[in-house]
mmCIF file of C-alpha atoms in Angstrom:
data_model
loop_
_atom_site.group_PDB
_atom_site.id
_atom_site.type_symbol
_atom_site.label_atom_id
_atom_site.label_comp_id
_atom_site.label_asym_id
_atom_site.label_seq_id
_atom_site.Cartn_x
_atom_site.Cartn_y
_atom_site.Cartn_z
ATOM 1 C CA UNK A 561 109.912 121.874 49.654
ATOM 2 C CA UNK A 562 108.707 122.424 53.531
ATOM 3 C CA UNK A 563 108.203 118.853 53.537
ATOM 4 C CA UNK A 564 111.570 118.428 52.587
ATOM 5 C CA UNK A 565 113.460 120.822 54.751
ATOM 6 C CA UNK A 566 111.115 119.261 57.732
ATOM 7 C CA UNK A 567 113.134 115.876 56.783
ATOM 8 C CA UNK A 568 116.356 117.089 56.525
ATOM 9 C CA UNK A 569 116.448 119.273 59.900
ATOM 10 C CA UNK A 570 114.626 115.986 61.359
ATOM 11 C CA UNK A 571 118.069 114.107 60.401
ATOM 12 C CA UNK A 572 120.323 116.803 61.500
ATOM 13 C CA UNK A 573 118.802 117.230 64.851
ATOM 14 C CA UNK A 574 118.710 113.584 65.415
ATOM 15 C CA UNK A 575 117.055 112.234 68.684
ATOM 16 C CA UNK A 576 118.439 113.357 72.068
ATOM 17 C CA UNK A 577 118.290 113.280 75.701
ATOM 18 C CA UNK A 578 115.643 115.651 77.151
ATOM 19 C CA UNK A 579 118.060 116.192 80.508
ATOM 20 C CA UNK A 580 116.785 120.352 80.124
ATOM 21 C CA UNK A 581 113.052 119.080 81.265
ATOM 22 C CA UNK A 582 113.139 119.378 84.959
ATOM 23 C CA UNK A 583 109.303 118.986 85.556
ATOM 24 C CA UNK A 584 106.244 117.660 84.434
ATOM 25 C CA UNK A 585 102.538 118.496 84.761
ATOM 26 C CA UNK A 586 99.120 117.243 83.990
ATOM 27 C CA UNK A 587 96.842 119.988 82.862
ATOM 28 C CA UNK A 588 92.498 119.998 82.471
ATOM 29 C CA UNK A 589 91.907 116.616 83.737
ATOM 30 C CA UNK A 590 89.526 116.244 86.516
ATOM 31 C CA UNK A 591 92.418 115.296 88.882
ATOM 32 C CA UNK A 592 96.090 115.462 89.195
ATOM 33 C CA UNK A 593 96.811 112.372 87.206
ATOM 34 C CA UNK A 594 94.874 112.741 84.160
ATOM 35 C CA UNK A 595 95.332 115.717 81.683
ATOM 36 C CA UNK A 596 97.300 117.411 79.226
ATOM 37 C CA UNK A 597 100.757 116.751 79.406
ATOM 38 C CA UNK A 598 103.122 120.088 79.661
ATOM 39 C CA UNK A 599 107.059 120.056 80.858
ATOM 40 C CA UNK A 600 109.366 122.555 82.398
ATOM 41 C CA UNK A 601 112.087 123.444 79.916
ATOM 42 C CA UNK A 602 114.103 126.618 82.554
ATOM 43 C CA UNK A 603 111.388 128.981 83.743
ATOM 44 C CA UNK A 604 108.761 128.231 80.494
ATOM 45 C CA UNK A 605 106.010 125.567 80.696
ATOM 46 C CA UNK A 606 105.476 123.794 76.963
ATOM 47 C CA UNK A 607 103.219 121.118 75.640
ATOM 48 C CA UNK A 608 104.248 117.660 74.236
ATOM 49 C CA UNK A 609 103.836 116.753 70.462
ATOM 50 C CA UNK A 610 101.692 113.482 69.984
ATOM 51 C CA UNK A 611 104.156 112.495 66.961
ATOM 52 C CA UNK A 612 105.672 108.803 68.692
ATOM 53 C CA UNK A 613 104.221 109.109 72.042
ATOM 54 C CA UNK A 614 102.879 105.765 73.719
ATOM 55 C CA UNK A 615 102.155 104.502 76.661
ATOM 56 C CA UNK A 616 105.553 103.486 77.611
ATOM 57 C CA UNK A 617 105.615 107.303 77.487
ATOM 58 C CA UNK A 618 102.809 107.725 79.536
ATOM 59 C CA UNK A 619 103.697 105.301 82.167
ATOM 60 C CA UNK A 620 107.099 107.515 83.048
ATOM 61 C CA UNK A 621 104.714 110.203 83.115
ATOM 62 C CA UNK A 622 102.466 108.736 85.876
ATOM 63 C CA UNK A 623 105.563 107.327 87.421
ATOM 64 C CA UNK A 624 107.328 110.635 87.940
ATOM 65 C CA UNK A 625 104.531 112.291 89.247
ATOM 66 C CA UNK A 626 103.720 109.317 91.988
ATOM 67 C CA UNK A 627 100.282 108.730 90.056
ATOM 68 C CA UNK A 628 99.208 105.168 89.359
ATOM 69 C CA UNK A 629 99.591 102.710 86.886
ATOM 70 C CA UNK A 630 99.553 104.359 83.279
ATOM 71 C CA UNK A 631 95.922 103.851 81.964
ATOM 72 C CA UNK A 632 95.741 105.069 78.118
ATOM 73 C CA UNK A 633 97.238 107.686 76.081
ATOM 74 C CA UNK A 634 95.000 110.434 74.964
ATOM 75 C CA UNK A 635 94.658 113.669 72.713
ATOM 76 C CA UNK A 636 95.539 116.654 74.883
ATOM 77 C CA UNK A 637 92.526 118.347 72.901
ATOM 78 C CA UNK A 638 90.530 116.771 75.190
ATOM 79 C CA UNK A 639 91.407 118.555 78.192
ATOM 80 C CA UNK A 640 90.473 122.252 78.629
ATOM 81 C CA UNK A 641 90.659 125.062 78.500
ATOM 82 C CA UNK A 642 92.690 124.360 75.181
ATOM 83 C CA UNK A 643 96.584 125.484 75.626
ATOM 84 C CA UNK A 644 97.178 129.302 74.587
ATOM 85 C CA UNK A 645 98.378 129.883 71.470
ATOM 86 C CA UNK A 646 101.615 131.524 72.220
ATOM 87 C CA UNK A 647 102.620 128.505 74.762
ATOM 88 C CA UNK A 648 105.370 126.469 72.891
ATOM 89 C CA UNK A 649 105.509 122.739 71.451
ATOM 90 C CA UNK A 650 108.568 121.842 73.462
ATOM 91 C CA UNK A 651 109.407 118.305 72.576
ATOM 92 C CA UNK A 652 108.547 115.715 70.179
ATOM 93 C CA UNK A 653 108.822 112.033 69.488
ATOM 94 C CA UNK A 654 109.703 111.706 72.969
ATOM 95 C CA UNK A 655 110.835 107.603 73.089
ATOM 96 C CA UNK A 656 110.917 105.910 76.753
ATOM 97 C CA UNK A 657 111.544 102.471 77.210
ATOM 98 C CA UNK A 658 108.871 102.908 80.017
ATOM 99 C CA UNK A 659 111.548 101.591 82.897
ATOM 100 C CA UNK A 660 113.227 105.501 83.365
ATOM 101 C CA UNK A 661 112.229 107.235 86.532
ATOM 102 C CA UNK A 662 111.320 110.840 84.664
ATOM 103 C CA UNK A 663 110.642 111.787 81.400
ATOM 104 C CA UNK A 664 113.993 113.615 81.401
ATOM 105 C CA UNK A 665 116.208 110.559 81.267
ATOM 106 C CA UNK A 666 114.105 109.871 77.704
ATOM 107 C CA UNK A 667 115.016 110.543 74.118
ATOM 108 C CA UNK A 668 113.306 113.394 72.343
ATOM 109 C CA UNK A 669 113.407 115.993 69.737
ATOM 110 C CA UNK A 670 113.366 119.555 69.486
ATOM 111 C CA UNK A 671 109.915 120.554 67.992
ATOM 112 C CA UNK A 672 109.997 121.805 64.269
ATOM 113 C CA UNK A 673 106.505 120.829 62.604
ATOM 114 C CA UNK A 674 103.803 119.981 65.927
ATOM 115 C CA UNK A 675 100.882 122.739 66.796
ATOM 116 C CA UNK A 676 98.609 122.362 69.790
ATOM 117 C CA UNK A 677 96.002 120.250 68.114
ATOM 118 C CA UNK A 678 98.721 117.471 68.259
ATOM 119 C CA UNK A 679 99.457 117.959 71.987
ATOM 120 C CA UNK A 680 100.033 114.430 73.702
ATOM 121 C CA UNK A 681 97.649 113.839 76.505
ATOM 122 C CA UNK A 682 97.884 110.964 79.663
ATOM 123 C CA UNK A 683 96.032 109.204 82.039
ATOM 124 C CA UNK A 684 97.313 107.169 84.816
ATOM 125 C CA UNK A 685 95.113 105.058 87.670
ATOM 126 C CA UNK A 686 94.918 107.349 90.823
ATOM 127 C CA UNK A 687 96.498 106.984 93.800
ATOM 128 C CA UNK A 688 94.331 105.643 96.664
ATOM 129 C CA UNK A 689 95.773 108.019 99.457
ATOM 130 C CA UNK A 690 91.583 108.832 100.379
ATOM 131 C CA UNK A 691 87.833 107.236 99.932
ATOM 132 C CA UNK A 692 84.826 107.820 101.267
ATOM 133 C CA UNK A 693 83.686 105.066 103.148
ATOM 134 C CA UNK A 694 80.203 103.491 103.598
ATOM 135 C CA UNK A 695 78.247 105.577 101.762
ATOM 136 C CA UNK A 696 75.876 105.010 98.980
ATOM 137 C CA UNK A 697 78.270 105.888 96.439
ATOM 138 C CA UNK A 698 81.928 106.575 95.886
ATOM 139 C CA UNK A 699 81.069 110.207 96.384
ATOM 140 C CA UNK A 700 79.779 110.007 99.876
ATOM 141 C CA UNK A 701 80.879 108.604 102.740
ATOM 142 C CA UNK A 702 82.887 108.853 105.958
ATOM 143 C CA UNK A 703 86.144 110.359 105.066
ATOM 144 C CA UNK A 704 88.839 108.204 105.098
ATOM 145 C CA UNK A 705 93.022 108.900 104.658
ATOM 146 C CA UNK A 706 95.289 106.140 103.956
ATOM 147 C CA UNK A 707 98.781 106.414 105.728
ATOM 148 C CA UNK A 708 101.812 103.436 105.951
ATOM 149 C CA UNK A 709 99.007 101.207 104.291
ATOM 150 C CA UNK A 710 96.050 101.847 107.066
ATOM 151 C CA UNK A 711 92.583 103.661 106.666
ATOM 152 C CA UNK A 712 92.219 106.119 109.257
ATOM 153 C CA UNK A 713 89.310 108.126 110.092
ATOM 154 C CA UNK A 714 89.053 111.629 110.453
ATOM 155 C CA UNK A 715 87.225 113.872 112.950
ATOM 156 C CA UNK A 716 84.996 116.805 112.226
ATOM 157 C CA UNK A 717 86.545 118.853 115.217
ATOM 158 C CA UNK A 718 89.593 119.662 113.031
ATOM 159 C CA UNK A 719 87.529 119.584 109.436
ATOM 160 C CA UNK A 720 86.948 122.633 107.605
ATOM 161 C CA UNK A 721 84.737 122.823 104.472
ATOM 162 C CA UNK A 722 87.597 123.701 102.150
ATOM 163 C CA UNK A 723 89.466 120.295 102.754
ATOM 164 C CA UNK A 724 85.727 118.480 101.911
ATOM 165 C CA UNK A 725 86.209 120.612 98.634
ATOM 166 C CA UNK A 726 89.506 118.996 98.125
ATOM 167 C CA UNK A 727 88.133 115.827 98.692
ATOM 168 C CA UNK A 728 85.714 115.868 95.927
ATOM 169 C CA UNK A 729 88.233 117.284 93.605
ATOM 170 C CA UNK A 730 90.836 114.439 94.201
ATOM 171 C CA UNK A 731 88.398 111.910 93.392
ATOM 172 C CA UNK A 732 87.108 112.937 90.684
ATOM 173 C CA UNK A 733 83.877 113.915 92.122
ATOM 174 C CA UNK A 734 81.518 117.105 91.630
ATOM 175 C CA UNK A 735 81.304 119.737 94.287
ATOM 176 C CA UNK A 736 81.187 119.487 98.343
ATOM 177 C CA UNK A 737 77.404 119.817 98.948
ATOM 178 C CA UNK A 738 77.657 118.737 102.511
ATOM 179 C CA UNK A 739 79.738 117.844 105.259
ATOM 180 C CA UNK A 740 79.474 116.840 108.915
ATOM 181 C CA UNK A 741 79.952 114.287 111.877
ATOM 182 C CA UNK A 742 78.463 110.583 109.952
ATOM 183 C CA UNK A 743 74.728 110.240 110.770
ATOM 184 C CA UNK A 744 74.824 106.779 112.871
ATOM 185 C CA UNK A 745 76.849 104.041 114.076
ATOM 186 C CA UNK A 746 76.365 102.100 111.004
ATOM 187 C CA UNK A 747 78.639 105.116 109.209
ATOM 188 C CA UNK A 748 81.179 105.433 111.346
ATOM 189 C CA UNK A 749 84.439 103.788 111.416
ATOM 190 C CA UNK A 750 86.444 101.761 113.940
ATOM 191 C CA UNK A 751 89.978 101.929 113.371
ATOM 192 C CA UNK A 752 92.496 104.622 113.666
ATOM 193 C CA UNK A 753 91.686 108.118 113.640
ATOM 194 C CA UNK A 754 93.911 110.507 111.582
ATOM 195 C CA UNK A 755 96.532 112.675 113.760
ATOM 196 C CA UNK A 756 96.791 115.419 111.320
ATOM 197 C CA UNK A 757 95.003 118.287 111.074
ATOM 198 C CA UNK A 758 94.736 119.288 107.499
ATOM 199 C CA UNK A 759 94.828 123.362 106.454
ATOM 200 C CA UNK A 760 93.641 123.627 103.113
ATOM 201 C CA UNK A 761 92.609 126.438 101.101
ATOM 202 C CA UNK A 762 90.033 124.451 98.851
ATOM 203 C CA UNK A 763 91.817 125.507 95.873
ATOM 204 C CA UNK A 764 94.180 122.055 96.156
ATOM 205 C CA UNK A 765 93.924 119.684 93.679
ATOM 206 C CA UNK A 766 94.426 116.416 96.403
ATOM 207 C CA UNK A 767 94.484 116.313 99.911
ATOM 208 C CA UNK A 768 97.902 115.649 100.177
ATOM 209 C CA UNK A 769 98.891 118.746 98.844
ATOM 210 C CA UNK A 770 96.875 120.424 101.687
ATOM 211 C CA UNK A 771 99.786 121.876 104.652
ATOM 212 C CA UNK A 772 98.583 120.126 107.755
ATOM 213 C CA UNK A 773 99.614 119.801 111.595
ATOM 214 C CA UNK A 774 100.254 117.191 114.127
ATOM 215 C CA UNK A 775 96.785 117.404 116.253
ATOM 216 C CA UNK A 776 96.198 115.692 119.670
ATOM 217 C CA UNK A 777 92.865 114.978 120.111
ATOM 218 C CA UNK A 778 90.779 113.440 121.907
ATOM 219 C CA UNK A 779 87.925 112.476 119.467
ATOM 220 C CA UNK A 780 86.003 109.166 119.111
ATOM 221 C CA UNK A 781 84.031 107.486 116.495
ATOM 222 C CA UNK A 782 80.980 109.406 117.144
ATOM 223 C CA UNK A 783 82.704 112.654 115.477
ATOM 224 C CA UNK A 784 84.157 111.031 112.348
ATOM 225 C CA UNK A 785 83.867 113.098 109.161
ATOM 226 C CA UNK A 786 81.212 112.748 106.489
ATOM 227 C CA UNK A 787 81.299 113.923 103.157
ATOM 228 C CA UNK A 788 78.736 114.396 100.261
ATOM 229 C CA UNK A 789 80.017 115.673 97.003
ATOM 230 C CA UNK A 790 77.754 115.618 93.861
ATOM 231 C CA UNK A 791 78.088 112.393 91.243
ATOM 232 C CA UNK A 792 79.429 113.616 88.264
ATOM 233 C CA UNK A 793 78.227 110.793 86.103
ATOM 234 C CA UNK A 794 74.475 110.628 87.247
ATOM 235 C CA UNK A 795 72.625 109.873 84.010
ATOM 236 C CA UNK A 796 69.356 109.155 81.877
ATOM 237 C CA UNK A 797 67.726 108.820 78.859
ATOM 238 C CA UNK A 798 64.762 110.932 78.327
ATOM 239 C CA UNK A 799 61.666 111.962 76.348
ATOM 240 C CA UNK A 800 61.926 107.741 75.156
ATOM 241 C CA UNK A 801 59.463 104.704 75.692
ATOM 242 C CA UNK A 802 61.346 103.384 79.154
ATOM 243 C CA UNK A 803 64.354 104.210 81.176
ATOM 244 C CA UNK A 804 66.409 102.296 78.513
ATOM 245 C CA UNK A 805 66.045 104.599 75.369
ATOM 246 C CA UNK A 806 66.215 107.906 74.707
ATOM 247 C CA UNK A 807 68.855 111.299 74.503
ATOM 248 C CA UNK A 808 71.553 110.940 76.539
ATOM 249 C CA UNK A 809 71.335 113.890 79.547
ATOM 250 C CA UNK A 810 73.750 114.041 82.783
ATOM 251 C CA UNK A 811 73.529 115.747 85.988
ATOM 252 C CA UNK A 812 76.615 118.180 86.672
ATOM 253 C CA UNK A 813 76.297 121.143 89.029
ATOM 254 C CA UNK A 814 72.786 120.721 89.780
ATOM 255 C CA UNK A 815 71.420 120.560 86.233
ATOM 256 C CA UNK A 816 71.072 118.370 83.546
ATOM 257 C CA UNK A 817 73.120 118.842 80.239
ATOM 258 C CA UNK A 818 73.293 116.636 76.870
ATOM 259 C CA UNK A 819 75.947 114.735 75.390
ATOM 260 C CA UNK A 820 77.281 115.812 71.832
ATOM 261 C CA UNK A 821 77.726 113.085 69.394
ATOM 262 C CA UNK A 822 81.804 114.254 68.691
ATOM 263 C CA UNK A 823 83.859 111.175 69.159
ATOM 264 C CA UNK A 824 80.955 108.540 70.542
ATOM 265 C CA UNK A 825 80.984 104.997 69.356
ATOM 266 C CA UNK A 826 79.279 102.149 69.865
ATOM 267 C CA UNK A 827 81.193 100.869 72.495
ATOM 268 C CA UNK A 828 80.222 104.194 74.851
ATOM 269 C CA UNK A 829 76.514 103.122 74.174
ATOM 270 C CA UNK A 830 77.707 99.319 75.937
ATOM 271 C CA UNK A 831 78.846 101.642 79.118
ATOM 272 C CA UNK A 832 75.790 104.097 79.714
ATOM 273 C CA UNK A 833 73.235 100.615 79.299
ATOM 274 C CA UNK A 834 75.652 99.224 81.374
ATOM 275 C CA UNK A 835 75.536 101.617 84.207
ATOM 276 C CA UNK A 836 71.914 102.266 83.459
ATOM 277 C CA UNK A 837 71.434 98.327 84.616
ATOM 278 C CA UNK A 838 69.453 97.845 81.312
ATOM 279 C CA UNK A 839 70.341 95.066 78.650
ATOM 280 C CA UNK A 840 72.722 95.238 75.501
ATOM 281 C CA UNK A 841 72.766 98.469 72.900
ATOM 282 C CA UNK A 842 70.512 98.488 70.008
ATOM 283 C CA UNK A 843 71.789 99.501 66.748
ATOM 284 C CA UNK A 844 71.943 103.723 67.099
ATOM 285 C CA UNK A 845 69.211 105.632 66.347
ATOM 286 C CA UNK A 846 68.462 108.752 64.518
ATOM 287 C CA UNK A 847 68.874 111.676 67.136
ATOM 288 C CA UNK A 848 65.666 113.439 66.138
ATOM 289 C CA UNK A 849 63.857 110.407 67.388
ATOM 290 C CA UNK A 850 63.579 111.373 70.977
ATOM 291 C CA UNK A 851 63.945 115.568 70.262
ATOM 292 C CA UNK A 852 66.571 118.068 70.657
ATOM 293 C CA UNK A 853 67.909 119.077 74.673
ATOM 294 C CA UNK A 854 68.006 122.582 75.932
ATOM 295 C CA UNK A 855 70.060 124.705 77.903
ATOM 296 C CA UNK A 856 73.915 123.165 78.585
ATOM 297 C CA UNK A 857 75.691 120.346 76.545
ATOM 298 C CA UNK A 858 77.794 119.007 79.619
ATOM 299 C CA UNK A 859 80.620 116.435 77.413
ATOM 300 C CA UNK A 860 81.775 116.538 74.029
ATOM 301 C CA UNK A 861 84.627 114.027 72.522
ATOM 302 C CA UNK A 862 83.416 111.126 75.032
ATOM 303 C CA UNK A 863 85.805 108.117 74.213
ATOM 304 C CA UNK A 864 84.876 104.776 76.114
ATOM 305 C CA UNK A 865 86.596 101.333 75.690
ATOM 306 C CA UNK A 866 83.583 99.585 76.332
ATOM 307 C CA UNK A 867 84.871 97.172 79.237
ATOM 308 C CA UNK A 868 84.068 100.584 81.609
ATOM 309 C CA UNK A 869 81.503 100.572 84.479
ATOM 310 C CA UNK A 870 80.403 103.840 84.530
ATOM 311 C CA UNK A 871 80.865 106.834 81.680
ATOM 312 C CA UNK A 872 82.999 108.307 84.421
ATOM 313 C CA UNK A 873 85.819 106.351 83.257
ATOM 314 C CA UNK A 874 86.039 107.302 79.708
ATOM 315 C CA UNK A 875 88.112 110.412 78.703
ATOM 316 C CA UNK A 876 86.455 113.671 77.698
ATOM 317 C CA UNK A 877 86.741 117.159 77.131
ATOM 318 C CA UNK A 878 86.583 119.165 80.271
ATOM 319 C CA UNK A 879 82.747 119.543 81.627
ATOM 320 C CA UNK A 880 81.291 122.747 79.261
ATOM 321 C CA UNK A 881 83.745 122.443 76.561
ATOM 322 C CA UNK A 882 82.502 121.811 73.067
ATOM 323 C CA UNK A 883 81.839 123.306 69.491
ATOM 324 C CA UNK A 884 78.772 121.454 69.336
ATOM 325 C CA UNK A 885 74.888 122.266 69.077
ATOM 326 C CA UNK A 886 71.613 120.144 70.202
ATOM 327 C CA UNK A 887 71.324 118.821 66.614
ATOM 328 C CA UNK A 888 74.490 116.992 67.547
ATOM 329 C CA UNK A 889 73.030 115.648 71.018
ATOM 330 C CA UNK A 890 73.721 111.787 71.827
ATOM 331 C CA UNK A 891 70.730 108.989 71.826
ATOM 332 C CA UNK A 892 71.114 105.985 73.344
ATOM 333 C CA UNK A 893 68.671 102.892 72.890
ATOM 334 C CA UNK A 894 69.064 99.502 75.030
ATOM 335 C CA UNK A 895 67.372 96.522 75.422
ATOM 336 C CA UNK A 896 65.108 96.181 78.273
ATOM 337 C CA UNK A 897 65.925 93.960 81.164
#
């Protein structure tokens, strides 16, 4: 009978424009364009039912929020803290053609049978409006800003430690550990240097969200900024023969954390021997193999595609969030190279 009442109000109600949206917001990713997707309906903030959304869905998304090309459609499960349980489902089968400018100018439905554990989730490419430059890794380097399609540097004189906060958070990185004028003249840059003065709390999620001030100055090259933020995807595989086998352990804040099995295929094994410059996955082993972790379990629900570099790129729960225990902790065996 509820199944049948579901049907007939889904008929009556019929699809619809979803003109009453007038924002959009992605929530629990580890930047602005990757999360859980939530819209403005007046002054209340609602999730997104999963039920028909798609990435011509998810590319309006990314669109209306000046993000980058849409990258996959995800479970907003994945991205915590989960969404409260009195916050609304606003909207389901939402059906873009993927050309319209904001999900507003889409067909959708009224919600009448979606909970939270079918919120839709999104992740678009992110835009390249900063990079650290010349460092050893993408999260440390000289800090660079991009403006009317040029790099320009930026110098210390007008740098505060909150906007290097800022900077790790837009990309993706852990937290600022360090920042100062770049060590050498093989760090420093030689183009433009930035003519803003940014004034940023550190709580901002990217830099361009940061207030800032027209600055005449008169620094050179010598005083460009440097940035070190910690690599969120540093990995290993320990208590094994070699470098090439054993459980699964990253290094977040400092300290290394497992991975629970929730969600891992095969095809995340192909990334972390991959980035772990060893040869192809061997056929998974029993967990108990290489011993249960202690202390944190750092990812749960770790989805990769298999084509990605790093683990980085695969979605995830939010770093801390699971339901899982160390009987549950990934092991990873490669070939040797």
């Amino acid at each position: 009978m509820a199944l049948l009442f579901s049907l007939i109000l889904a008929i009556c109600t019929g699809p619809g424009s979803l003109g009453s949206l007038s924002r959009v917001r992605l929530v629990g990713g580890d930047h602005r364009c990757k999360g859980r997707v939530e819209v403005l309906q007046g002054s209340e903030w609602g999730t997104v039912c999963d039920d028909g959304w798609d990435m011509n869905d998810v590319a309006v998304v990314c669109r209306e929020l000046g993000c980058g090309a849409a990258k996959k459609t995800t479970s907003g499960t994945l991205f915590g803290p989960v969404a409260p349980k009195d916050q609304k489902v606003l909207i389901q089968m939402v059906g873009c053609s993927g050309m319209e400018e904001s999900l507003s100018q889409c067909e959708g439905e009224d919600v009448f049978n979606c909970l939270h554990n079918e919120d839709a989730g999104a992740e678009c490419e992110l835009p390249e409006s900063v990079r650290l430059a010349g460092g050893p890794t993408r999260c440390q380097g000289r800090v660079e800003v991009k403006f009317q399609g040029d790099w320009s540097s930026v110098c210390k004189a007008g740098w505060r430690f909150a906007a290097a906060k800022v900077v790790c958070r837009h990309l993706g990185c852990g937290r600022a550990i360090l920042t100062q004028k770049s060590c050498n003249k093989a760090t420093q840059g030689q183009g433009a240097i930035w003519l803003r003065k940014p004034l940023c709390s550190g709580q901002e999620v990217s830099l361009e969200d940061c207030p800032s001030e027209v600055w005449e100055h008169n620094c050179t090259h010598n005083e460009d900024v440097w940035v070190e933020c910690e690599d969120p995807f540093k990995l290993r595989l320990a208590d094994g023969n070699n470098g090439c086998e054993g459980r699964l352990e990253v290094l977040h804040k400092g300290e290394w954390g497992t991975v629970c099995d929730d969600n891992w295929r095969q095809e995340a094994d192909q990334v972390v021997c991959r980035q772990l410059g060893c040869g192809a996955p061997r056929s998974l082993p029993v967990p108990k193999r290489f011993g249960r972790g202690v202390g944190r379990i750092w990812l749960d629900e770790v989805s990769c595609s298999g084509k990605e570099q790093s683990l980085e790129q695969c979605s995830h729960r939010l770093w801390g969030y699971h339901n899982c225990d160390h009987r549950e902790d990934v092991a990873v065996v490669c070939e040797e190279k």
